[in-house]
Amino acid sequence: MKTLRFVLGDQLDREIASLRDLAPGDVVLGAEVREEATYVRHHKQKIAFLFSAMRHFFAGLAADGISVDYRRLGRHASFREALTAAVAEHRPDRVVVAEPGEWRVLQDMRGWEAAVGVPVEIRDDDRFFADHGDFRRFAEGRKELRMEFFYRELRRRTGILMEDGNPVGPRWNYDPENRKALPKDARVPQRLRVPPDAVTAEVIALVETEFHDHFGSTDAFGWPVTRADALRALDHFIDDALPRFGDVQDAMKVGEPFLYHALLSPLINAGLLRPREVVARAEAAFRDGRAPLNAVEGFIRQILGWREFIRGIYWLKMPDYAATNALDARRPLPSFYWTAETDMRCMAEAIGQTRDHAYAHHIQRLMVTGNFALLAGIRPAEIEEWYLIVFADAYEWVELPNVHGMATFADGGVFASKPYAASGAYIDRMSDYCRNCRYDVKAKEGEGACPFNLLYWNFMIGNEERLKENRRIGMIYKTLDRMSPERRATIRREATAFLDRVCGPLTVPDDARAAAE
Ligand code: FAD
Ligand code: DLZ
Ligand code: SF4
């Protein structure tokens, strides 16, 4: 039976389900299509990374004697168009594809069979530790969905960091040890950056022509684009950064975009690295005494815990998940999210490095750009689109729950027990940003006060009815109860003036807009 196997840009793994029973006579299809690069206007570096990784991957298959049909940008506008043309050309008996990472694409994929006139088999994407059924069973009958319990279930099931049925150490979680600020004399390791080869250089030129008006710069491009270089990057992380990853996992520093983070998410998400091998390498580093448990457990929890859990939430809750706006957030996204031109040093650092590297680490995403969006009440659709655009690792399955749920609480607490709202004090504790900022992090209001302080209290006042019954933030409302009405009014007035200036006026609520239409 002749099979056409369609491998998407984030499925660049020789062991992907769609290639598993590859037989002589089969054809493997790949396609650069404009729709995928423009359904949101992805960061230039993200497009360049993916196109270059795709070209290398398919060239590798061809070099191994596999029959490849690789269609470069310009021939087809969409996946469906590329597949239809390839089916007409190769006349296969069937098409095989692995399930995509986005609801949008799955909906389209379900219509491919009718469009191309041959059976289309959509296989589970089993690069993950858990499948959809595992997560559904975990979620069934639970009042609260918490990452920690799913993580423990996966630890037990896989035996990762386990001994005789118990967690090694013997705790499940070493997070309390992982919240240190960066010591003043810390020597941050040089990170592996792979300079563009000829393929990447060609793709960068293409991107600069075809997508010149997209966000971001390609000047500092340094992503590995082959499996061999991805494995080098993994080695480099395990040897040079993992041992300190835990201690200062939440720290931030001016001019240091990477610190001890893995920089592996674009590679894992695109298929160049397998989550299982990344976790196995980290565990081996602990077992061999090359990295401490707090670092290794902390790192493995990100992949075996958070990554799996986030994916579970996405597929369990979509498509309704994306439509909620639990805190009635209605401000437009400020323009400095695109320019990095703001006096807020923390925001300028996080956004500036995102423009330059298509990367910011977790705490910058959560507690700087995410926290601002939460406190300012940025419209969910706008902030979500920003996150989907700007990071080289962003696909909706992982971006959406992180933004809609974890950072902005727009889902009303599907899996977070409270909004991750923080004032400037948190950023000051975890970084040197505030020392380098024109605003005063100690000042709560008035000219020159840190906007995060003003917005934090404004957020708490504005959401009092929604949040005051929440056990995890009840204490804040006790403080608020002691605040004089005059001070509350000052905070509301100053915050509104600030938000009107940097974001623009409140937009019409979605339900009112719908009613008017
Ligand atoms: P490290 O900090 O070194 O962590 C190791 C690995 O753990 C990562 O490579 C990643 O595979 C995994 N991981 C860690 N945290 C998460 C998480 N919360 N969800 C899923 N995987 C996780 N990650 C993405 O891959 N794509 C996204 O689009 C994305 N958007 C995010 C948006 C927001 C608002 C937040 C708060 C987090 C987001 N994350 C996203 C999760 C996380 O920030 C990134 O995975 C991480 O910063 C990638 O950098 P790293 O490889 O250096 O990770
Ligand atoms: C992100 C992306 C981009 C920019 N371009 C392509 C492409 O041209 N061809 C392709 O196969 N995949 C691309 N991707 C990744 C897809 O958007 C991704 O496969 C879907 O969103 C499903 O996760
Ligand atoms: Fe950010 Fe406020 Fe610190 Fe400035 S003072 S860096 S705005 S937290």
mmCIF file of N, CA, C and O in Angstrom, residues 282-357:
data_model
loop_
_atom_site.group_PDB
_atom_site.id
_atom_site.type_symbol
_atom_site.label_atom_id
_atom_site.label_comp_id
_atom_site.label_asym_id
_atom_site.label_seq_id
_atom_site.Cartn_x
_atom_site.Cartn_y
_atom_site.Cartn_z
ATOM 1 N N ALA A 282 18.840 14.302 32.291
ATOM 2 C CA ALA A 282 18.877 15.067 33.547
ATOM 3 C C ALA A 282 18.916 14.109 34.742
ATOM 4 O O ALA A 282 19.686 14.308 35.688
ATOM 5 N N GLU A 283 18.121 13.061 34.676
ATOM 6 C CA GLU A 283 18.106 12.114 35.794
ATOM 7 C C GLU A 283 19.479 11.444 35.941
ATOM 8 O O GLU A 283 19.991 11.276 37.060
ATOM 9 N N ALA A 284 20.081 11.102 34.799
ATOM 10 C CA ALA A 284 21.405 10.459 34.853
ATOM 11 C C ALA A 284 22.424 11.399 35.508
ATOM 12 O O ALA A 284 23.290 10.951 36.265
ATOM 13 N N ALA A 285 22.301 12.691 35.229
ATOM 14 C CA ALA A 285 23.248 13.652 35.829
ATOM 15 C C ALA A 285 23.121 13.635 37.350
ATOM 16 O O ALA A 285 24.117 13.743 38.078
ATOM 17 N N PHE A 286 21.902 13.472 37.846
ATOM 18 C CA PHE A 286 21.724 13.370 39.300
ATOM 19 C C PHE A 286 22.292 12.048 39.826
ATOM 20 O O PHE A 286 23.051 12.021 40.796
ATOM 21 N N ARG A 287 21.939 10.964 39.156
ATOM 22 C CA ARG A 287 22.364 9.633 39.645
ATOM 23 C C ARG A 287 23.893 9.518 39.627
ATOM 24 O O ARG A 287 24.459 8.842 40.470
ATOM 25 N N ASP A 288 24.547 10.189 38.656
ATOM 26 C CA ASP A 288 26.021 10.138 38.594
ATOM 27 C C ASP A 288 26.683 11.182 39.475
ATOM 28 O O ASP A 288 27.906 11.365 39.416
ATOM 29 N N GLY A 289 25.894 11.947 40.191
ATOM 30 C CA GLY A 289 26.473 12.954 41.080
ATOM 31 C C GLY A 289 26.972 14.196 40.364
ATOM 32 O O GLY A 289 27.756 14.966 40.907
ATOM 33 N N ARG A 290 26.459 14.449 39.136
ATOM 34 C CA ARG A 290 26.921 15.636 38.410
ATOM 35 C C ARG A 290 26.004 16.835 38.594
ATOM 36 O O ARG A 290 26.333 17.955 38.202
ATOM 37 N N ALA A 291 24.827 16.609 39.175
ATOM 38 C CA ALA A 291 23.902 17.734 39.421
ATOM 39 C C ALA A 291 23.070 17.415 40.660
ATOM 40 O O ALA A 291 22.696 16.257 40.878
ATOM 41 N N PRO A 292 22.795 18.421 41.485
ATOM 42 C CA PRO A 292 22.060 18.159 42.731
ATOM 43 C C PRO A 292 20.569 17.895 42.481
ATOM 44 O O PRO A 292 20.016 18.277 41.444
ATOM 45 N N LEU A 293 19.948 17.283 43.470
ATOM 46 C CA LEU A 293 18.548 16.876 43.323
ATOM 47 C C LEU A 293 17.608 18.074 43.136
ATOM 48 O O LEU A 293 16.673 18.002 42.344
ATOM 49 N N ASN A 294 17.853 19.166 43.865
ATOM 50 C CA ASN A 294 16.910 20.289 43.726
ATOM 51 C C ASN A 294 16.896 20.805 42.286
ATOM 52 O O ASN A 294 15.843 21.173 41.757
ATOM 53 N N ALA A 295 18.075 20.796 41.631
ATOM 54 C CA ALA A 295 18.123 21.249 40.237
ATOM 55 C C ALA A 295 17.443 20.240 39.320
ATOM 56 O O ALA A 295 16.618 20.611 38.465
ATOM 57 N N VAL A 296 17.761 18.970 39.522
ATOM 58 C CA VAL A 296 17.269 17.951 38.598
ATOM 59 C C VAL A 296 15.766 17.740 38.772
ATOM 60 O O VAL A 296 15.015 17.674 37.789
ATOM 61 N N GLU A 297 15.317 17.677 39.992
ATOM 62 C CA GLU A 297 13.869 17.509 40.210
ATOM 63 C C GLU A 297 13.130 18.735 39.665
ATOM 64 O O GLU A 297 12.104 18.610 38.994
ATOM 65 N N GLY A 298 13.691 19.920 39.930
ATOM 66 C CA GLY A 298 13.048 21.155 39.456
ATOM 67 C C GLY A 298 12.941 21.150 37.931
ATOM 68 O O GLY A 298 11.904 21.513 37.370
ATOM 69 N N PHE A 299 13.985 20.720 37.276
ATOM 70 C CA PHE A 299 13.999 20.704 35.809
ATOM 71 C C PHE A 299 13.042 19.636 35.273
ATOM 72 O O PHE A 299 12.230 19.901 34.378
ATOM 73 N N ILE A 300 13.124 18.441 35.854
ATOM 74 C CA ILE A 300 12.259 17.351 35.368
ATOM 75 C C ILE A 300 10.786 17.706 35.598
ATOM 76 O O ILE A 300 9.931 17.407 34.759
ATOM 77 N N ARG A 301 10.499 18.391 36.697
ATOM 78 C CA ARG A 301 9.104 18.788 36.938
ATOM 79 C C ARG A 301 8.581 19.692 35.825
ATOM 80 O O ARG A 301 7.404 19.634 35.464
ATOM 81 N N GLN A 302 9.466 20.531 35.261
ATOM 82 C CA GLN A 302 9.006 21.419 34.183
ATOM 83 C C GLN A 302 8.532 20.607 32.978
ATOM 84 O O GLN A 302 7.561 20.965 32.320
ATOM 85 N N ILE A 303 9.242 19.509 32.717
ATOM 86 C CA ILE A 303 8.927 18.754 31.493
ATOM 87 C C ILE A 303 7.913 17.646 31.758
ATOM 88 O O ILE A 303 6.889 17.552 31.083
ATOM 89 N N LEU A 304 8.201 16.825 32.768
ATOM 90 C CA LEU A 304 7.293 15.711 33.072
ATOM 91 C C LEU A 304 6.014 16.233 33.742
ATOM 92 O O LEU A 304 4.932 15.671 33.568
ATOM 93 N N GLY A 305 6.153 17.311 34.495
ATOM 94 C CA GLY A 305 4.993 17.885 35.175
ATOM 95 C C GLY A 305 4.299 18.933 34.323
ATOM 96 O O GLY A 305 3.284 18.675 33.679
ATOM 97 N N TRP A 306 4.881 20.115 34.265
ATOM 98 C CA TRP A 306 4.171 21.244 33.648
ATOM 99 C C TRP A 306 3.849 21.024 32.168
ATOM 100 O O TRP A 306 2.746 21.281 31.707
ATOM 101 N N ARG A 307 4.847 20.555 31.424
ATOM 102 C CA ARG A 307 4.620 20.438 29.971
ATOM 103 C C ARG A 307 3.491 19.457 29.668
ATOM 104 O O ARG A 307 2.619 19.703 28.830
ATOM 105 N N GLU A 308 3.493 18.334 30.376
ATOM 106 C CA GLU A 308 2.453 17.319 30.146
ATOM 107 C C GLU A 308 1.086 17.822 30.622
ATOM 108 O O GLU A 308 0.064 17.612 29.981
ATOM 109 N N PHE A 309 1.102 18.453 31.790
ATOM 110 C CA PHE A 309 -0.144 18.931 32.389
ATOM 111 C C PHE A 309 -0.800 20.010 31.521
ATOM 112 O O PHE A 309 -2.006 19.991 31.250
ATOM 113 N N ILE A 310 0.032 20.931 31.048
ATOM 114 C CA ILE A 310 -0.463 22.035 30.205
ATOM 115 C C ILE A 310 -1.095 21.481 28.927
ATOM 116 O O ILE A 310 -2.159 21.917 28.484
ATOM 117 N N ARG A 311 -0.438 20.484 28.347
ATOM 118 C CA ARG A 311 -1.002 19.876 27.133
ATOM 119 C C ARG A 311 -2.329 19.192 27.447
ATOM 120 O O ARG A 311 -3.292 19.268 26.675
ATOM 121 N N GLY A 312 -2.374 18.527 28.606
ATOM 122 C CA GLY A 312 -3.617 17.873 29.008
ATOM 123 C C GLY A 312 -4.758 18.874 29.130
ATOM 124 O O GLY A 312 -5.872 18.647 28.641
ATOM 125 N N ILE A 313 -4.478 20.003 29.770
ATOM 126 C CA ILE A 313 -5.509 21.047 29.925
ATOM 127 C C ILE A 313 -5.996 21.523 28.560
ATOM 128 O O ILE A 313 -7.198 21.654 28.317
ATOM 129 N N TYR A 314 -5.052 21.781 27.669
ATOM 130 C CA TYR A 314 -5.429 22.307 26.344
ATOM 131 C C TYR A 314 -6.415 21.374 25.659
ATOM 132 O O TYR A 314 -7.495 21.801 25.233
ATOM 133 N N TRP A 315 -6.083 20.092 25.571
ATOM 134 C CA TRP A 315 -6.944 19.192 24.794
ATOM 135 C C TRP A 315 -8.210 18.827 25.558
ATOM 136 O O TRP A 315 -9.233 18.501 24.958
ATOM 137 N N LEU A 316 -8.158 18.900 26.875
ATOM 138 C CA LEU A 316 -9.369 18.634 27.659
ATOM 139 C C LEU A 316 -10.379 19.777 27.519
ATOM 140 O O LEU A 316 -11.586 19.560 27.448
ATOM 141 N N LYS A 317 -9.883 20.994 27.460
ATOM 142 C CA LYS A 317 -10.782 22.156 27.563
ATOM 143 C C LYS A 317 -11.097 22.848 26.241
ATOM 144 O O LYS A 317 -12.014 23.673 26.186
ATOM 145 N N MET A 318 -10.295 22.595 25.214
ATOM 146 C CA MET A 318 -10.574 23.292 23.951
ATOM 147 C C MET A 318 -11.840 22.725 23.300
ATOM 148 O O MET A 318 -12.141 21.554 23.486
ATOM 149 N N PRO A 319 -12.566 23.526 22.520
ATOM 150 C CA PRO A 319 -12.260 24.887 22.094
ATOM 151 C C PRO A 319 -12.830 25.983 23.007
ATOM 152 O O PRO A 319 -12.471 27.147 22.852
ATOM 153 N N ASP A 320 -13.684 25.614 23.965
ATOM 154 C CA ASP A 320 -14.330 26.673 24.762
ATOM 155 C C ASP A 320 -13.325 27.437 25.624
ATOM 156 O O ASP A 320 -13.544 28.591 25.985
ATOM 157 N N TYR A 321 -12.234 26.757 25.954
ATOM 158 C CA TYR A 321 -11.258 27.323 26.892
ATOM 159 C C TYR A 321 -10.820 28.735 26.501
ATOM 160 O O TYR A 321 -10.753 29.627 27.338
ATOM 161 N N ALA A 322 -10.544 28.922 25.207
ATOM 162 C CA ALA A 322 -9.958 30.188 24.743
ATOM 163 C C ALA A 322 -10.940 31.356 24.848
ATOM 164 O O ALA A 322 -10.536 32.519 24.798
ATOM 165 N N ALA A 323 -12.239 31.061 25.001
ATOM 166 C CA ALA A 323 -13.239 32.133 24.883
ATOM 167 C C ALA A 323 -13.524 32.856 26.207
ATOM 168 O O ALA A 323 -14.184 33.886 26.211
ATOM 169 N N THR A 324 -13.033 32.333 27.332
ATOM 170 C CA THR A 324 -13.417 32.939 28.609
ATOM 171 C C THR A 324 -12.623 34.223 28.880
ATOM 172 O O THR A 324 -11.519 34.409 28.361
ATOM 173 N N ASN A 325 -13.210 35.065 29.717
ATOM 174 C CA ASN A 325 -12.530 36.305 30.124
ATOM 175 C C ASN A 325 -12.972 36.586 31.555
ATOM 176 O O ASN A 325 -13.713 37.527 31.832
ATOM 177 N N ALA A 326 -12.499 35.716 32.467
ATOM 178 C CA ALA A 326 -13.047 35.674 33.827
ATOM 179 C C ALA A 326 -12.879 36.987 34.586
ATOM 180 O O ALA A 326 -13.682 37.306 35.454
ATOM 181 N N LEU A 327 -11.854 37.749 34.262
ATOM 182 C CA LEU A 327 -11.636 38.998 34.997
ATOM 183 C C LEU A 327 -12.074 40.216 34.176
ATOM 184 O O LEU A 327 -11.725 41.351 34.507
ATOM 185 N N ASP A 328 -12.829 39.949 33.126
ATOM 186 C CA ASP A 328 -13.349 41.025 32.287
ATOM 187 C C ASP A 328 -12.234 41.995 31.869
ATOM 188 O O ASP A 328 -12.363 43.216 32.023
ATOM 189 N N ALA A 329 -11.147 41.436 31.371
ATOM 190 C CA ALA A 329 -9.984 42.245 30.983
ATOM 191 C C ALA A 329 -10.279 42.912 29.646
ATOM 192 O O ALA A 329 -10.566 42.228 28.666
ATOM 193 N N ARG A 330 -10.155 44.243 29.606
ATOM 194 C CA ARG A 330 -10.634 44.939 28.404
ATOM 195 C C ARG A 330 -9.703 46.055 27.907
ATOM 196 O O ARG A 330 -10.102 46.921 27.168
ATOM 197 N N ARG A 331 -8.444 46.028 28.364
ATOM 198 C CA ARG A 331 -7.511 47.044 27.865
ATOM 199 C C ARG A 331 -6.809 46.547 26.603
ATOM 200 O O ARG A 331 -6.453 45.381 26.520
ATOM 201 N N PRO A 332 -6.552 47.434 25.651
ATOM 202 C CA PRO A 332 -5.716 47.053 24.504
ATOM 203 C C PRO A 332 -4.266 46.823 24.946
ATOM 204 O O PRO A 332 -3.841 47.342 25.971
ATOM 205 N N LEU A 333 -3.539 46.040 24.170
ATOM 206 C CA LEU A 333 -2.122 45.766 24.458
ATOM 207 C C LEU A 333 -1.306 47.032 24.203
ATOM 208 O O LEU A 333 -1.381 47.617 23.121
ATOM 209 N N PRO A 334 -0.491 47.457 25.182
ATOM 210 C CA PRO A 334 0.308 48.677 24.937
ATOM 211 C C PRO A 334 1.311 48.479 23.809
ATOM 212 O O PRO A 334 1.822 47.374 23.612
ATOM 213 N N SER A 335 1.628 49.553 23.121
ATOM 214 C CA SER A 335 2.525 49.426 21.959
ATOM 215 C C SER A 335 3.928 48.998 22.374
ATOM 216 O O SER A 335 4.666 48.437 21.577
ATOM 217 N N PHE A 336 4.308 49.245 23.651
ATOM 218 C CA PHE A 336 5.695 48.878 24.013
ATOM 219 C C PHE A 336 5.911 47.366 24.032
ATOM 220 O O PHE A 336 7.056 46.913 24.080
ATOM 221 N N TYR A 337 4.851 46.568 23.998
ATOM 222 C CA TYR A 337 5.053 45.114 23.850
ATOM 223 C C TYR A 337 5.706 44.811 22.499
ATOM 224 O O TYR A 337 6.274 43.738 22.311
ATOM 225 N N TRP A 338 5.601 45.724 21.558
ATOM 226 C CA TRP A 338 6.219 45.508 20.241
ATOM 227 C C TRP A 338 7.526 46.255 20.085
ATOM 228 O O TRP A 338 8.336 45.928 19.221
ATOM 229 N N THR A 339 7.729 47.305 20.873
ATOM 230 C CA THR A 339 8.919 48.141 20.657
ATOM 231 C C THR A 339 9.943 48.023 21.779
ATOM 232 O O THR A 339 11.095 48.418 21.601
ATOM 233 N N ALA A 340 9.542 47.558 22.928
ATOM 234 C CA ALA A 340 10.377 47.530 24.142
ATOM 235 C C ALA A 340 10.692 48.943 24.633
ATOM 236 O O ALA A 340 11.541 49.113 25.506
ATOM 237 N N GLU A 341 10.012 49.930 24.066
ATOM 238 C CA GLU A 341 10.294 51.299 24.491
ATOM 239 C C GLU A 341 9.409 51.684 25.664
ATOM 240 O O GLU A 341 8.263 52.115 25.514
ATOM 241 N N THR A 342 9.916 51.471 26.837
ATOM 242 C CA THR A 342 9.226 51.821 28.073
ATOM 243 C C THR A 342 10.271 52.094 29.133
ATOM 244 O O THR A 342 11.357 51.503 29.096
ATOM 245 N N ASP A 343 9.931 52.961 30.059
ATOM 246 C CA ASP A 343 10.852 53.245 31.163
ATOM 247 C C ASP A 343 10.844 52.140 32.206
ATOM 248 O O ASP A 343 11.676 52.149 33.110
ATOM 249 N N MET A 344 9.887 51.231 32.114
ATOM 250 C CA MET A 344 9.881 50.119 33.078
ATOM 251 C C MET A 344 11.005 49.169 32.683
ATOM 252 O O MET A 344 10.919 48.476 31.668
ATOM 253 N N ARG A 345 12.051 49.143 33.467
ATOM 254 C CA ARG A 345 13.248 48.396 33.075
ATOM 255 C C ARG A 345 12.965 46.894 32.910
ATOM 256 O O ARG A 345 13.460 46.242 32.001
ATOM 257 N N CYS A 346 12.140 46.364 33.802
ATOM 258 C CA CYS A 346 11.836 44.924 33.744
ATOM 259 C C CYS A 346 11.154 44.586 32.417
ATOM 260 O O CYS A 346 11.515 43.607 31.754
ATOM 261 N N MET A 347 10.208 45.411 32.008
ATOM 262 C CA MET A 347 9.484 45.158 30.763
ATOM 263 C C MET A 347 10.407 45.379 29.560
ATOM 264 O O MET A 347 10.398 44.595 28.602
ATOM 265 N N ALA A 348 11.226 46.426 29.616
ATOM 266 C CA ALA A 348 12.132 46.713 28.501
ATOM 267 C C ALA A 348 13.117 45.556 28.315
ATOM 268 O O ALA A 348 13.416 45.157 27.181
ATOM 269 N N GLU A 349 13.620 44.999 29.427
ATOM 270 C CA GLU A 349 14.563 43.874 29.334
ATOM 271 C C GLU A 349 13.876 42.648 28.730
ATOM 272 O O GLU A 349 14.377 42.014 27.819
ATOM 273 N N ALA A 350 12.715 42.282 29.296
ATOM 274 C CA ALA A 350 12.036 41.054 28.854
ATOM 275 C C ALA A 350 11.608 41.164 27.383
ATOM 276 O O ALA A 350 11.771 40.224 26.603
ATOM 277 N N ILE A 351 11.087 42.329 27.006
ATOM 278 C CA ILE A 351 10.594 42.474 25.630
ATOM 279 C C ILE A 351 11.763 42.652 24.662
ATOM 280 O O ILE A 351 11.768 42.088 23.564
ATOM 281 N N GLY A 352 12.784 43.399 25.081
ATOM 282 C CA GLY A 352 13.956 43.608 24.220
ATOM 283 C C GLY A 352 14.644 42.283 23.895
ATOM 284 O O GLY A 352 14.999 42.015 22.748
ATOM 285 N N GLN A 353 14.809 41.425 24.893
ATOM 286 C CA GLN A 353 15.485 40.149 24.604
ATOM 287 C C GLN A 353 14.571 39.232 23.789
ATOM 288 O O GLN A 353 15.051 38.414 22.998
ATOM 289 N N THR A 354 13.270 39.388 23.954
ATOM 290 C CA THR A 354 12.318 38.606 23.150
ATOM 291 C C THR A 354 12.430 39.018 21.687
ATOM 292 O O THR A 354 12.451 38.177 20.784
ATOM 293 N N ARG A 355 12.545 40.308 21.451
ATOM 294 C CA ARG A 355 12.739 40.795 20.076
ATOM 295 C C ARG A 355 14.044 40.237 19.488
ATOM 296 O O ARG A 355 14.106 39.803 18.349
ATOM 297 N N ASP A 356 15.091 40.202 20.306
ATOM 298 C CA ASP A 356 16.412 39.807 19.795
ATOM 299 C C ASP A 356 16.609 38.300 19.697
ATOM 300 O O ASP A 356 17.390 37.832 18.876
ATOM 301 N N HIS A 357 15.952 37.539 20.585
ATOM 302 C CA HIS A 357 16.227 36.095 20.650
ATOM 303 C C HIS A 357 14.990 35.210 20.512
ATOM 304 O O HIS A 357 15.118 33.985 20.578
#
